[in-house]
PDB file of C-alpha atoms in Angstrom:
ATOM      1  CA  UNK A 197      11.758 -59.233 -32.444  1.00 41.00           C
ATOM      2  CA  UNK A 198      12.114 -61.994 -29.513  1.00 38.00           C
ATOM      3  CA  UNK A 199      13.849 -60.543 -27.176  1.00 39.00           C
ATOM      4  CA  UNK A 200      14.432 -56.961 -28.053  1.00 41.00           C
ATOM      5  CA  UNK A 201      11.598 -55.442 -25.860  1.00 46.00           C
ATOM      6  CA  UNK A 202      11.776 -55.521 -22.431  1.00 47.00           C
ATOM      7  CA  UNK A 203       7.887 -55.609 -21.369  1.00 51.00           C
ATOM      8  CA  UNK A 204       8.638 -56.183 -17.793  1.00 52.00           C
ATOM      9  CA  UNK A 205       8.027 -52.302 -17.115  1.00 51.00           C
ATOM     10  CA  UNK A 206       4.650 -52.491 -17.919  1.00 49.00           C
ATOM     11  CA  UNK A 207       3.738 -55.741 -16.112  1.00 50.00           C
ATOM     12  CA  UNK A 208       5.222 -53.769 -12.927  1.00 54.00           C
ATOM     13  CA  UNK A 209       2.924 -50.988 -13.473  1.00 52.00           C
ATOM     14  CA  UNK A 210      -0.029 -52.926 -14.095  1.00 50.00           C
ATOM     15  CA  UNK A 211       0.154 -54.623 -10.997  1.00 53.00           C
ATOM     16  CA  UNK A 212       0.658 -50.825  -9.564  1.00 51.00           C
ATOM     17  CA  UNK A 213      -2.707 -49.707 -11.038  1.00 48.00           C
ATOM     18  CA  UNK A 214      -4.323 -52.232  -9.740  1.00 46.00           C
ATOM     19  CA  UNK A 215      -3.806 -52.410  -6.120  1.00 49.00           C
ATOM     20  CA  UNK A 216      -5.837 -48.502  -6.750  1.00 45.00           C
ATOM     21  CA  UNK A 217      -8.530 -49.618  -8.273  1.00 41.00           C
ATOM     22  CA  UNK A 218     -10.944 -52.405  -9.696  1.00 38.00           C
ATOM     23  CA  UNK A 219     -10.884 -53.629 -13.242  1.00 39.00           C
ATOM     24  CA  UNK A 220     -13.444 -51.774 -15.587  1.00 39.00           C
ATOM     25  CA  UNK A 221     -16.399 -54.083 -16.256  1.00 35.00           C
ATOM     26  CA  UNK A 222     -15.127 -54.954 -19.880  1.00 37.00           C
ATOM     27  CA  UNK A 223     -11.582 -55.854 -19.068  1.00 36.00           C
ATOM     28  CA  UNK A 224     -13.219 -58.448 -16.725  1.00 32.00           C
ATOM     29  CA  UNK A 225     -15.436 -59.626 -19.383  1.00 34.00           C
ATOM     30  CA  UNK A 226     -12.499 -60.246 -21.850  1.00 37.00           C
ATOM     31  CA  UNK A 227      -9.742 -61.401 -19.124  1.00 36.00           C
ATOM     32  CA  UNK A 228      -8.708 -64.865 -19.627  1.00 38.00           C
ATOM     33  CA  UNK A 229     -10.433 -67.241 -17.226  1.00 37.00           C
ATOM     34  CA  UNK A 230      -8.166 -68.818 -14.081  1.00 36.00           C
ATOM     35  CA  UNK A 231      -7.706 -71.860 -15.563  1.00 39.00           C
ATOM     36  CA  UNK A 232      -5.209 -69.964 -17.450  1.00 39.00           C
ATOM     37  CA  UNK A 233      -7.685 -71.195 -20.910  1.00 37.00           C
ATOM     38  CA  UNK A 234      -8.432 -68.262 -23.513  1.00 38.00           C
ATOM     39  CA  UNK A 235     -11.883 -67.139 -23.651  1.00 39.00           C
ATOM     40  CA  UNK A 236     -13.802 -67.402 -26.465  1.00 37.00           C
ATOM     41  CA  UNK A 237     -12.648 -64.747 -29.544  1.00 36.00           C
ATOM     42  CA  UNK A 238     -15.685 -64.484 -31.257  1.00 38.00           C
ATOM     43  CA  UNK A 239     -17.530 -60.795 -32.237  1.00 40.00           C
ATOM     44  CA  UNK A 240     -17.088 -60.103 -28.503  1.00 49.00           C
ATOM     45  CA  UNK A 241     -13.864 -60.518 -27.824  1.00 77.00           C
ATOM     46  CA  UNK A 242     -12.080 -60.979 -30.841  1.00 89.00           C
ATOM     47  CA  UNK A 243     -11.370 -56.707 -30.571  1.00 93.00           C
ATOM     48  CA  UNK A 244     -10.168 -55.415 -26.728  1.00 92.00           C
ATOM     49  CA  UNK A 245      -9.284 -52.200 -25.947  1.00 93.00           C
ATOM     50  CA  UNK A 246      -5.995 -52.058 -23.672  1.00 92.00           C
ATOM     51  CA  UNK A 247      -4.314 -49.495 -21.396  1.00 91.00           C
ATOM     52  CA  UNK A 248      -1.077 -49.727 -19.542  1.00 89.00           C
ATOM     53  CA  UNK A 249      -3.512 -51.036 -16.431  1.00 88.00           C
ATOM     54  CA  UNK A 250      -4.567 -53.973 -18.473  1.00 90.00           C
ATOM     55  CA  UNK A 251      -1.651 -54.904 -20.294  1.00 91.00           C
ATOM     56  CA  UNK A 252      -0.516 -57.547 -18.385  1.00 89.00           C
ATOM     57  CA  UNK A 253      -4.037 -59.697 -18.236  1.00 87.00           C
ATOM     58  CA  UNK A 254      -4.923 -58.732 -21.895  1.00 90.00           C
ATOM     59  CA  UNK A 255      -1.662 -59.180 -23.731  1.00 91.00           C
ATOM     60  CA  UNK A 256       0.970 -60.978 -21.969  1.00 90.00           C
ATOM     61  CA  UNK A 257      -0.371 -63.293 -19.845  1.00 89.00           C
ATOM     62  CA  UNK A 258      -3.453 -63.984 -23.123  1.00 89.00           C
ATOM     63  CA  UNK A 259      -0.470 -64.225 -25.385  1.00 89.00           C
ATOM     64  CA  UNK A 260       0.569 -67.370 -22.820  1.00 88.00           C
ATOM     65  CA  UNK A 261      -2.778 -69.190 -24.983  1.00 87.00           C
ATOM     66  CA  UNK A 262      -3.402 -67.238 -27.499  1.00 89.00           C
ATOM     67  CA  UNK A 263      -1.331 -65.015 -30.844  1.00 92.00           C
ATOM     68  CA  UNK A 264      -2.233 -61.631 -29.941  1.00 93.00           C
ATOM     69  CA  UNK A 265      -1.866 -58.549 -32.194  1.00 95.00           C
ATOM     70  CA  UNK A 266      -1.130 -55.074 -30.885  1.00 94.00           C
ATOM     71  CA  UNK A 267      -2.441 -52.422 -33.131  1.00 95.00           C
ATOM     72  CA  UNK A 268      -0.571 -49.192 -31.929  1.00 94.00           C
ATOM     73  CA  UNK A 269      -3.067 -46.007 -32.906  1.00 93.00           C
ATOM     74  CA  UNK A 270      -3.959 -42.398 -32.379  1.00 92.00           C
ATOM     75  CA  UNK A 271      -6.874 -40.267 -32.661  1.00 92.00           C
ATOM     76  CA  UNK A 272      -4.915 -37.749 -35.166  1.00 92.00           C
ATOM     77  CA  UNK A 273      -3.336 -40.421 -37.473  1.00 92.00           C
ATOM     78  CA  UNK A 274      -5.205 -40.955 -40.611  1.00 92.00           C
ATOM     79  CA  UNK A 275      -3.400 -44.005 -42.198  1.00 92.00           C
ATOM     80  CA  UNK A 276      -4.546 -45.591 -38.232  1.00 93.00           C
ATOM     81  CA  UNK A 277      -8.068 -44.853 -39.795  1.00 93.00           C
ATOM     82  CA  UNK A 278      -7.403 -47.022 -42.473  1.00 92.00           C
ATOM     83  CA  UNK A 279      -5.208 -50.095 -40.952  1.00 94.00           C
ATOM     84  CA  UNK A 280      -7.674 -50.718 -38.155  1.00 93.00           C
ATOM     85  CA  UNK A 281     -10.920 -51.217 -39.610  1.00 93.00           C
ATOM     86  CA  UNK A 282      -9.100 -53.905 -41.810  1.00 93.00           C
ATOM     87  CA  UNK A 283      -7.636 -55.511 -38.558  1.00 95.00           C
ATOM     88  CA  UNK A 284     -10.835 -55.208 -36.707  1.00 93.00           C
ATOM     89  CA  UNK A 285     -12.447 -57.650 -39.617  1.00 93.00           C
ATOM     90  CA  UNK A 286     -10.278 -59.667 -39.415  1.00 93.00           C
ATOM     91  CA  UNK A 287      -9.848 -60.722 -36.048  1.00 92.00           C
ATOM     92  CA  UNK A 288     -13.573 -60.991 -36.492  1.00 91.00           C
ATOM     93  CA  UNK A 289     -13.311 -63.766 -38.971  1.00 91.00           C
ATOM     94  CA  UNK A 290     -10.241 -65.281 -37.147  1.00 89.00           C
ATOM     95  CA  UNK A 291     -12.313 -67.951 -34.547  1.00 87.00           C
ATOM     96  CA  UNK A 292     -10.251 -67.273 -31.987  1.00 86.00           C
ATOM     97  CA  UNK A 293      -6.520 -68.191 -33.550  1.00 89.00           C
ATOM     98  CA  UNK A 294      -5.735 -64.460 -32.284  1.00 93.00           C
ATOM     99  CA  UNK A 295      -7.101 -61.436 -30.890  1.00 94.00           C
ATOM    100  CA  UNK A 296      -6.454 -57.896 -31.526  1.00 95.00           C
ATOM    101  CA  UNK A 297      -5.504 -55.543 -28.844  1.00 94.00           C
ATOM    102  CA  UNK A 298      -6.017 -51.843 -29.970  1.00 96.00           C
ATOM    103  CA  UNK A 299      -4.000 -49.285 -27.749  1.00 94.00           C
ATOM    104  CA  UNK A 300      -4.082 -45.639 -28.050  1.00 94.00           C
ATOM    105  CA  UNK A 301      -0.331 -44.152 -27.816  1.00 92.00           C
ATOM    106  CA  UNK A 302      -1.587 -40.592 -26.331  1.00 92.00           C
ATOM    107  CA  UNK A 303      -2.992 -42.394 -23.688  1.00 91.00           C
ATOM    108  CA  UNK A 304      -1.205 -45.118 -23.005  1.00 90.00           C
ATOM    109  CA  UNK A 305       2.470 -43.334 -23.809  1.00 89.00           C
ATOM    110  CA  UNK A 306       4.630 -46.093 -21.904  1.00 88.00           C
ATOM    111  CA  UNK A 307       3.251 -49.120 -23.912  1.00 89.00           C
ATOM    112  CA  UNK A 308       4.178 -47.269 -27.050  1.00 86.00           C
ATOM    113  CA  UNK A 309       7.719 -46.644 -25.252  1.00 85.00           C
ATOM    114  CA  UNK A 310       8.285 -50.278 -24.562  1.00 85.00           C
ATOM    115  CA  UNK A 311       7.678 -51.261 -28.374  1.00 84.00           C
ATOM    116  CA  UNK A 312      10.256 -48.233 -29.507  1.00 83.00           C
ATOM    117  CA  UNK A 313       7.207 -46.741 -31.564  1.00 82.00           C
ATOM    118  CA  UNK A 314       8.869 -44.730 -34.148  1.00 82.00           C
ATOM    119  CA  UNK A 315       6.076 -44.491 -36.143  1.00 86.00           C
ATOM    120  CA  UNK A 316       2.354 -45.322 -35.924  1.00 91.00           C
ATOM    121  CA  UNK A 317       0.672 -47.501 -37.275  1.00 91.00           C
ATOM    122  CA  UNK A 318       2.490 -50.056 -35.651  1.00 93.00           C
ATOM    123  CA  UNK A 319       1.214 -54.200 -35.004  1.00 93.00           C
ATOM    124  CA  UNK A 320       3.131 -56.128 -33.257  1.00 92.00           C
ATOM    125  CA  UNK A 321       2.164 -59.793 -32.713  1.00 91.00           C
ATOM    126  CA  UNK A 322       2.763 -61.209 -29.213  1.00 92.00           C
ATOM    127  CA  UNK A 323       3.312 -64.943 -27.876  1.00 89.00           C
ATOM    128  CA  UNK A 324       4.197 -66.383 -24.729  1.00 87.00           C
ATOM    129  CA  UNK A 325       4.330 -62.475 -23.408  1.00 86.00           C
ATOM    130  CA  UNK A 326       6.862 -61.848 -26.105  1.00 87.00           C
ATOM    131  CA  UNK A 327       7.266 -59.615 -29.458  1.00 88.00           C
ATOM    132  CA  UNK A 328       7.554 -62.483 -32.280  1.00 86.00           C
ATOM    133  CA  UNK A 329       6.865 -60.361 -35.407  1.00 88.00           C
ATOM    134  CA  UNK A 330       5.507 -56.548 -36.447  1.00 89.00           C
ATOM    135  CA  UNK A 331       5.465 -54.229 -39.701  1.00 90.00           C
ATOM    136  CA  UNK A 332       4.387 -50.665 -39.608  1.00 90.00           C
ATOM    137  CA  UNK A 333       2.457 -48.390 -41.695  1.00 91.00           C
ATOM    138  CA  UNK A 334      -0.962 -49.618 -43.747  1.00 91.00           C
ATOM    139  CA  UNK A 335      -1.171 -53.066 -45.168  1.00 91.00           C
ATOM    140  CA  UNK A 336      -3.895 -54.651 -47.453  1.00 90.00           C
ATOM    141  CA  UNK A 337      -6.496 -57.457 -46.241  1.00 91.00           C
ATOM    142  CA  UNK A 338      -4.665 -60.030 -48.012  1.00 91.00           C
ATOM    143  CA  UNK A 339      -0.926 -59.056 -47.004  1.00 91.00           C
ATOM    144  CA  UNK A 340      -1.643 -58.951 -43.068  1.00 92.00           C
ATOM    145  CA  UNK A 341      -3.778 -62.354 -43.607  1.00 91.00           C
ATOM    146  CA  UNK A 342      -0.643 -63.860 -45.232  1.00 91.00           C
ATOM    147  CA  UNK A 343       1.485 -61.861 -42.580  1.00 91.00           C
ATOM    148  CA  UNK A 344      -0.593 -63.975 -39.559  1.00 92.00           C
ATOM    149  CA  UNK A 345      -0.350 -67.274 -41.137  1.00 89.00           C
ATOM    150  CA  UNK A 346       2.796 -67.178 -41.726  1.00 89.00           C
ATOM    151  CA  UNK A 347       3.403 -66.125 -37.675  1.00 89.00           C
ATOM    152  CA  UNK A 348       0.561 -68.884 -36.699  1.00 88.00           C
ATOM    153  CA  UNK A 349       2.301 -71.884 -38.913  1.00 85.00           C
ATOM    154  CA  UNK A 350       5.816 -70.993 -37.237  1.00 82.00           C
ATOM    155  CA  UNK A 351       4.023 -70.967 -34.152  1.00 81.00           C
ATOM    156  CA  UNK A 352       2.699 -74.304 -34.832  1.00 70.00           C
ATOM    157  CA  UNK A 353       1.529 -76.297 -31.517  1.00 60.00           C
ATOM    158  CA  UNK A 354       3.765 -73.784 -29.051  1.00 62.00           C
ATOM    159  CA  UNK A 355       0.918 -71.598 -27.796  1.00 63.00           C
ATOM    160  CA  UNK A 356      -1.669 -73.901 -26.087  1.00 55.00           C
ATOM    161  CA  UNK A 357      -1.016 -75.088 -22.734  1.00 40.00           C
ATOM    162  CA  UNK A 358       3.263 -74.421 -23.534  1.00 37.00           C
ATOM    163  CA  UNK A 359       5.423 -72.983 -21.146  1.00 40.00           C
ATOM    164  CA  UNK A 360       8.151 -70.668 -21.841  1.00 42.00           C
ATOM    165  CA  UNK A 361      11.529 -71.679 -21.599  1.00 41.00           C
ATOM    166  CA  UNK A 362      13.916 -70.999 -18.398  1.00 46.00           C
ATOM    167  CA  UNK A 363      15.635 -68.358 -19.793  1.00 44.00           C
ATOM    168  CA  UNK A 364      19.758 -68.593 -19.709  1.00 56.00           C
ATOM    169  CA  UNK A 365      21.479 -65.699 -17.290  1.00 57.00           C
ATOM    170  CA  UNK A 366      22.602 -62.713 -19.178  1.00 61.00           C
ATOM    171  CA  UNK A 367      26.342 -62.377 -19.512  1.00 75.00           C
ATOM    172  CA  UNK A 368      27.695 -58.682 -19.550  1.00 81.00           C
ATOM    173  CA  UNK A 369      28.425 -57.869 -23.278  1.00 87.00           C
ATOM    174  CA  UNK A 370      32.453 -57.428 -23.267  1.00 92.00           C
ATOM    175  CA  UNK A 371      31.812 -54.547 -26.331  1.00 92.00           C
ATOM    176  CA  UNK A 372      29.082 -52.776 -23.845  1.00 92.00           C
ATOM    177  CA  UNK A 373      32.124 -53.172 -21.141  1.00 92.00           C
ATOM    178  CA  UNK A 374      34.636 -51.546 -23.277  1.00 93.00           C
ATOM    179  CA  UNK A 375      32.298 -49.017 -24.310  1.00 91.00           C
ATOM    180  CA  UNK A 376      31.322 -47.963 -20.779  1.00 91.00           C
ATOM    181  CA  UNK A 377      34.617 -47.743 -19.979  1.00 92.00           C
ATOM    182  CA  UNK A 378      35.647 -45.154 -21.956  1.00 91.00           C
ATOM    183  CA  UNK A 379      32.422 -43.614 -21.041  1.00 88.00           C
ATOM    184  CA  UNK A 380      33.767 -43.521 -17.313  1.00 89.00           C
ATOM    185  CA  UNK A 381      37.525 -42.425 -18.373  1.00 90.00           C
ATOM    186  CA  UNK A 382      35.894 -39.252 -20.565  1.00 88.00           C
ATOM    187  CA  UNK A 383      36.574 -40.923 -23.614  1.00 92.00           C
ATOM    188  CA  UNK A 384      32.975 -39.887 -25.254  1.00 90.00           C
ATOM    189  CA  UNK A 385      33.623 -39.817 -28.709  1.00 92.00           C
ATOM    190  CA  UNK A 386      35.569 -43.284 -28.065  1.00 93.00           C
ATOM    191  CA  UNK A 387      32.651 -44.693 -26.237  1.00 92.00           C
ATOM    192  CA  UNK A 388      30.493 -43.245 -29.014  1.00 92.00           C
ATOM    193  CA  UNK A 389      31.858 -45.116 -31.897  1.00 94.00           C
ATOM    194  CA  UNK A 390      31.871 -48.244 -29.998  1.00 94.00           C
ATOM    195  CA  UNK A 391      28.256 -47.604 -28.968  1.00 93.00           C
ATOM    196  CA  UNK A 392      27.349 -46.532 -32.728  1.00 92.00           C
ATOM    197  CA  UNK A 393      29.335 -49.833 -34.201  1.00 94.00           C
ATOM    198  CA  UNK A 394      27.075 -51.925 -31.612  1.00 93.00           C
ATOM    199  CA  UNK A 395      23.717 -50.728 -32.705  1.00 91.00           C
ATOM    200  CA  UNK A 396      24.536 -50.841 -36.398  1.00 92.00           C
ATOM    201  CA  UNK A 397      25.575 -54.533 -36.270  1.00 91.00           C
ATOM    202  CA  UNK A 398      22.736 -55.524 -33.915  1.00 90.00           C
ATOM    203  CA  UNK A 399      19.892 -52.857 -34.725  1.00 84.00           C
ATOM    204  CA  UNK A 400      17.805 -54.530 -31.847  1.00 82.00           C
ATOM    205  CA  UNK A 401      20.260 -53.787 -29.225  1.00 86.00           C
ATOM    206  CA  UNK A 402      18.368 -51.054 -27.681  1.00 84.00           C
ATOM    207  CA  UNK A 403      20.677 -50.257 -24.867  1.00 88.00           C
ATOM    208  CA  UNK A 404      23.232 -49.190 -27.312  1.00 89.00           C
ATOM    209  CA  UNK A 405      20.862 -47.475 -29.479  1.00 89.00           C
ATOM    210  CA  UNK A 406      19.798 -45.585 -26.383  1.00 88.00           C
ATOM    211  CA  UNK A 407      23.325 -44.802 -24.854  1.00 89.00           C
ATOM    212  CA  UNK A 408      24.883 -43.927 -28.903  1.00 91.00           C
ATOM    213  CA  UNK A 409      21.296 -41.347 -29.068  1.00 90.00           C
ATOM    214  CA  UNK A 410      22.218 -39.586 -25.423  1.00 89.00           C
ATOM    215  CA  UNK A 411      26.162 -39.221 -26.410  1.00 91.00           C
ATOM    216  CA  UNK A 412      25.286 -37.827 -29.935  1.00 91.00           C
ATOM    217  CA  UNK A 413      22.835 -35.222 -28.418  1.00 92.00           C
ATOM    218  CA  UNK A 414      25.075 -34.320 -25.407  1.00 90.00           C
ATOM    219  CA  UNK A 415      27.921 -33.921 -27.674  1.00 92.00           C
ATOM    220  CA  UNK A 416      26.703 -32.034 -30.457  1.00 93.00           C
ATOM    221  CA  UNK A 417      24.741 -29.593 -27.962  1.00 92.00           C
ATOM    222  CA  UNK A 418      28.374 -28.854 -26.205  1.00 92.00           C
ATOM    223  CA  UNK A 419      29.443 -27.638 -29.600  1.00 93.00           C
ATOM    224  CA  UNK A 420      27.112 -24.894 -30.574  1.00 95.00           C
ATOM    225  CA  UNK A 421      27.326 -21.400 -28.912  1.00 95.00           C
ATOM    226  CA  UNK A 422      25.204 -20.909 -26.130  1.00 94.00           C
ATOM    227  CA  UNK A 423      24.707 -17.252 -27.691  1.00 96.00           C
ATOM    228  CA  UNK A 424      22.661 -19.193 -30.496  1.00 95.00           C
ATOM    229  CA  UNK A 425      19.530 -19.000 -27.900  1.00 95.00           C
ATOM    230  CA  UNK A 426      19.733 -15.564 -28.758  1.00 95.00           C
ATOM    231  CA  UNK A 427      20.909 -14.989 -32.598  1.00 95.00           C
ATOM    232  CA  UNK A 428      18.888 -17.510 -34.033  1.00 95.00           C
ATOM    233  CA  UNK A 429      17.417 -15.788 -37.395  1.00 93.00           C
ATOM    234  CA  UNK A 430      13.779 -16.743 -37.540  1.00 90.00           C
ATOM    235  CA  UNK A 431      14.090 -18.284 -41.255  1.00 90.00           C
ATOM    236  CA  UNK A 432      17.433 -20.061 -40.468  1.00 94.00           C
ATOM    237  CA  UNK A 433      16.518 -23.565 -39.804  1.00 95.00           C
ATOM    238  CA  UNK A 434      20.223 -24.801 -38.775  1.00 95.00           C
ATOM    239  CA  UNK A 435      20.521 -22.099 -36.113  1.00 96.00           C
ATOM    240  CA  UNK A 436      17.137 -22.691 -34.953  1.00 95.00           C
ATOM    241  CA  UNK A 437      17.975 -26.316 -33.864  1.00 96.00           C
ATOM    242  CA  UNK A 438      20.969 -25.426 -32.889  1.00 96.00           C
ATOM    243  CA  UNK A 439      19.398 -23.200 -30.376  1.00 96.00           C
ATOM    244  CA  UNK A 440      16.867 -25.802 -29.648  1.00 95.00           C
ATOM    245  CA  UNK A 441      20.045 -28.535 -28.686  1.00 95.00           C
ATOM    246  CA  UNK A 442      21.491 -25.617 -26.370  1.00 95.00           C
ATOM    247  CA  UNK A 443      17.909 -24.964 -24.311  1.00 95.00           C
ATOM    248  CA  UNK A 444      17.558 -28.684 -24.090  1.00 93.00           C
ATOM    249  CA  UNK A 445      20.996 -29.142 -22.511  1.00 92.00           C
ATOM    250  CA  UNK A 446      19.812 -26.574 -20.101  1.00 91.00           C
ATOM    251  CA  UNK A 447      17.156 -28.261 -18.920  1.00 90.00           C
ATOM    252  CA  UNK A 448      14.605 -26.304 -20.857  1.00 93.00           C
ATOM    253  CA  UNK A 449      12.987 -28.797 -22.494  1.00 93.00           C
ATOM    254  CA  UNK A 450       9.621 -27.423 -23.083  1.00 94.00           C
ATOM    255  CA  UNK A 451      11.521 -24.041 -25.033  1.00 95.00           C
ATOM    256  CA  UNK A 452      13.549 -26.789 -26.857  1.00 95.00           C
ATOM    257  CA  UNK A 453      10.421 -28.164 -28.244  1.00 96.00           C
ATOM    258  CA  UNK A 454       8.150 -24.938 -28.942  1.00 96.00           C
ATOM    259  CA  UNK A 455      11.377 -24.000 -30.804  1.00 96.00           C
ATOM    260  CA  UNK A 456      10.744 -26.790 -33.469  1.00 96.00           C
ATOM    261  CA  UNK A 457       7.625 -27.228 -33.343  1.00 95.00           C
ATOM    262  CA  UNK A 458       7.890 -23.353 -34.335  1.00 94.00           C
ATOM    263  CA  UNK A 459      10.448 -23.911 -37.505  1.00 94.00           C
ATOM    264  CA  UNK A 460       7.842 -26.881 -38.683  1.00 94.00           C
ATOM    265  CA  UNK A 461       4.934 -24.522 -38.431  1.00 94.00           C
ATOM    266  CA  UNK A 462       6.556 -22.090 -41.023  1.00 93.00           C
ATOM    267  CA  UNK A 463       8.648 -24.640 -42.915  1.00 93.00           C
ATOM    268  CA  UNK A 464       7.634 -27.256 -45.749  1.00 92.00           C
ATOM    269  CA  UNK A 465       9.542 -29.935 -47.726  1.00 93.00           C
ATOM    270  CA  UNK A 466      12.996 -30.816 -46.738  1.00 94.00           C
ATOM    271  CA  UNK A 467      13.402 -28.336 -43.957  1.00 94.00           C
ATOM    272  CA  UNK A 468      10.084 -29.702 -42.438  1.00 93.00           C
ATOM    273  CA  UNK A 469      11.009 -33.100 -41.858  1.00 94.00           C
ATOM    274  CA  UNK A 470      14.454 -32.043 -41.090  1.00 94.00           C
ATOM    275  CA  UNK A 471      13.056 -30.260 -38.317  1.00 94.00           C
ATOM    276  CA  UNK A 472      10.484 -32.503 -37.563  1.00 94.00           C
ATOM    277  CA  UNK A 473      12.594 -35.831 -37.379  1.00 94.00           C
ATOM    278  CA  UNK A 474      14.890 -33.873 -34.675  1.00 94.00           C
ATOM    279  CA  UNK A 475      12.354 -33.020 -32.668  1.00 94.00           C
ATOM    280  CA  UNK A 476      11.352 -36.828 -32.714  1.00 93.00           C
ATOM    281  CA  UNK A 477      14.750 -37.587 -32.009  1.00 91.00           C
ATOM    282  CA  UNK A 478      14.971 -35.352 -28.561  1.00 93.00           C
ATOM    283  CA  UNK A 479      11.441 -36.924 -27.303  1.00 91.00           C
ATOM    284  CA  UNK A 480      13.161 -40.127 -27.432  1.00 88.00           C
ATOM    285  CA  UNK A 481      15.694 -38.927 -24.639  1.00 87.00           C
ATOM    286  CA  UNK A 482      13.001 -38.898 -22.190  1.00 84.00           C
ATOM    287  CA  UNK A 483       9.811 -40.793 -20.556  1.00 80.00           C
ATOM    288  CA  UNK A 484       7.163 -40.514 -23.273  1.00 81.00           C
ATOM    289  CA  UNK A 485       5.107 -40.463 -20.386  1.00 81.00           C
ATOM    290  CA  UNK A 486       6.470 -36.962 -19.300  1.00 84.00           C
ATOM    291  CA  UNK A 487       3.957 -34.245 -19.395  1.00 88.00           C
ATOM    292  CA  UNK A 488       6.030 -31.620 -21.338  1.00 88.00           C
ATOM    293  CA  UNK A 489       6.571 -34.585 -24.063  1.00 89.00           C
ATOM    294  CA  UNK A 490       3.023 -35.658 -24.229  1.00 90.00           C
ATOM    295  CA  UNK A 491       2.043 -31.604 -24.003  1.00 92.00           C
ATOM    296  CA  UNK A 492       4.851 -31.111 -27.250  1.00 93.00           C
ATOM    297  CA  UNK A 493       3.432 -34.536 -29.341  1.00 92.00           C
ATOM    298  CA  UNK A 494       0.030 -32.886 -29.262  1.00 92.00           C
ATOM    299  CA  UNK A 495       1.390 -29.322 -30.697  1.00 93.00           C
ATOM    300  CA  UNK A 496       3.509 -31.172 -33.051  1.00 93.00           C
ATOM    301  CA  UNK A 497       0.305 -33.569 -34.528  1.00 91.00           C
ATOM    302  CA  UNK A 498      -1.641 -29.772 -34.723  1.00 91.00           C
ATOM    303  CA  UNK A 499       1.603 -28.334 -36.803  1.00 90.00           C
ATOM    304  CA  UNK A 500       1.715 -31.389 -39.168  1.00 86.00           C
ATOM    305  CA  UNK A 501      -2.238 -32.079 -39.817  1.00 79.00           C
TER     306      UNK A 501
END
């Protein structure tokens, strides 16, 4: 995962949060000390809790001495229930090789952003204030203990005291170029494929990902009738998101999503995660951090569970 998430956002808006207010007394417990050392990881510290205001001190710039472990959660996810007692242990029984730093996606909606989240549970392991490694969904004791040793022996003597390297200038990406291009000339489908053919070959490319996602929506929402709004048969799940696409392209996002959130309230099966997987895919087309997302993620977790 080196380089395929840009945590600079976050680091910004730490130092943001800061300059309005002080450090809660526990984040200045478990900050690393000045002389840039970690602190001790053992029952005490070996578990931190971590908003977007404490990201910087408590993952990236930790992650400079230490491997830490980001264990993505929510209140309403019951496999989270499971994963993190297991992690909590053992970081517990680690002696300060790593730390875990549990963060609550609902709350903290940009971290979760910054990782591309599709799906929680999520752990990423950080070092030298980058992603080096992360699985999803619920792993045994002794698969996650393999999982870390394999990450700490790779590692090997890079953490302590090392300095990350000067990284090279970017050079523009001639596909990205070519792409854009026909972007800029109304060639979408053109720019499309070329977007599409960039985040297949290099599924960490997350610009492409991003600009192939905002083409396919924009695109397919041109297509339908605008009528639709209106005709939409309660029980017909195509027309539904059809109608859902055209609100959304109207800047109606908040109908968009009380639209599906609707069709998975009285669907099950196939139709369900049909429904439900497209309205995942629309929240990714904005700021998690937006209110009417963060309002629709709530009414979506009450649907499902």
């Amino acid at each position: 995962m080196s380089g395929a998430v840009d945590l600079t956002a976050l680091k910004e808006r730490a130092d943001a949060q800061r300059q309005q207010a002080q450090r809660p007394a526990q984040a200045t417990r478990t900050a690393p000390p000045a002389d840039g050392a970690a602190p001790p990881s053992g029952d005490g510290g070996a578990v931190i809790d971590v908003t977007e205001a404490t990201f910087e001190t408590e993952v990236l710039a930790r992650s400079q001495q230490q491997l830490v472990l980001v264990d993505l959660w929510a209140e309403w996810c019951e496999p989270c229930k499971q994963l993190s007692p297991v992690l909590e242990r053992l970081a517990g029984q680690a002696q300060g090789s790593w730390v875990l730093a549990k963060i609550d996606v609902d709350a903290n909606p940009r971290i979760a952003q910054a990782f591309r989240a599709q799906s929680i549970p999520m752990v990423v392991a950080i070092a030298q204030g980058q992603p080096v490694a992360a699985f999803n969904g619920v792993r045994s004791e002794a698969e996650i203990s393999q999982w870390v040793g394999e990450i700490l022996s790779q590692l090997g003597d890079v953490l302590p005291g090392a300095e990350p390297a000067d990284a090279e200038p970017e050079q523009d990406d001639p596909r990205m170029v070519a792409a854009e291009d026909k972007l800029n000339g109304g060639d979408f489908e053109g720019a499309l494929a070329d977007y599409r053919a960039i985040a297949e070959a290099e599924p960490n490319n997350v610009e492409a990902a991003s600009a192939a996602r905002n083409l396919e929506f924009v695109l397919r929402a041109q297509a339908h009738d605008p009528a639709i709004v209106d005709t939409a048969a309660p029980a017909d799940v195509d027309a539904q998101l059809a109608a859902a696409d055209v609100l959304l392209l109207s800047q109606q996002p908040e109908a968009a999503f009380d639209r599906i959130i609707g069709v998975v309230k009285v669907t099950a099966g196939d139709d369900r995660t049909r429904a439900r997987t497209r309205l995942l895919e629309l929240f990714e087309l904005f700021d998690p951090a937006e209110p009417f997302v963060v309002a629709a993620r709530r009414k979506l977790a009450t649907a499902l569970y």
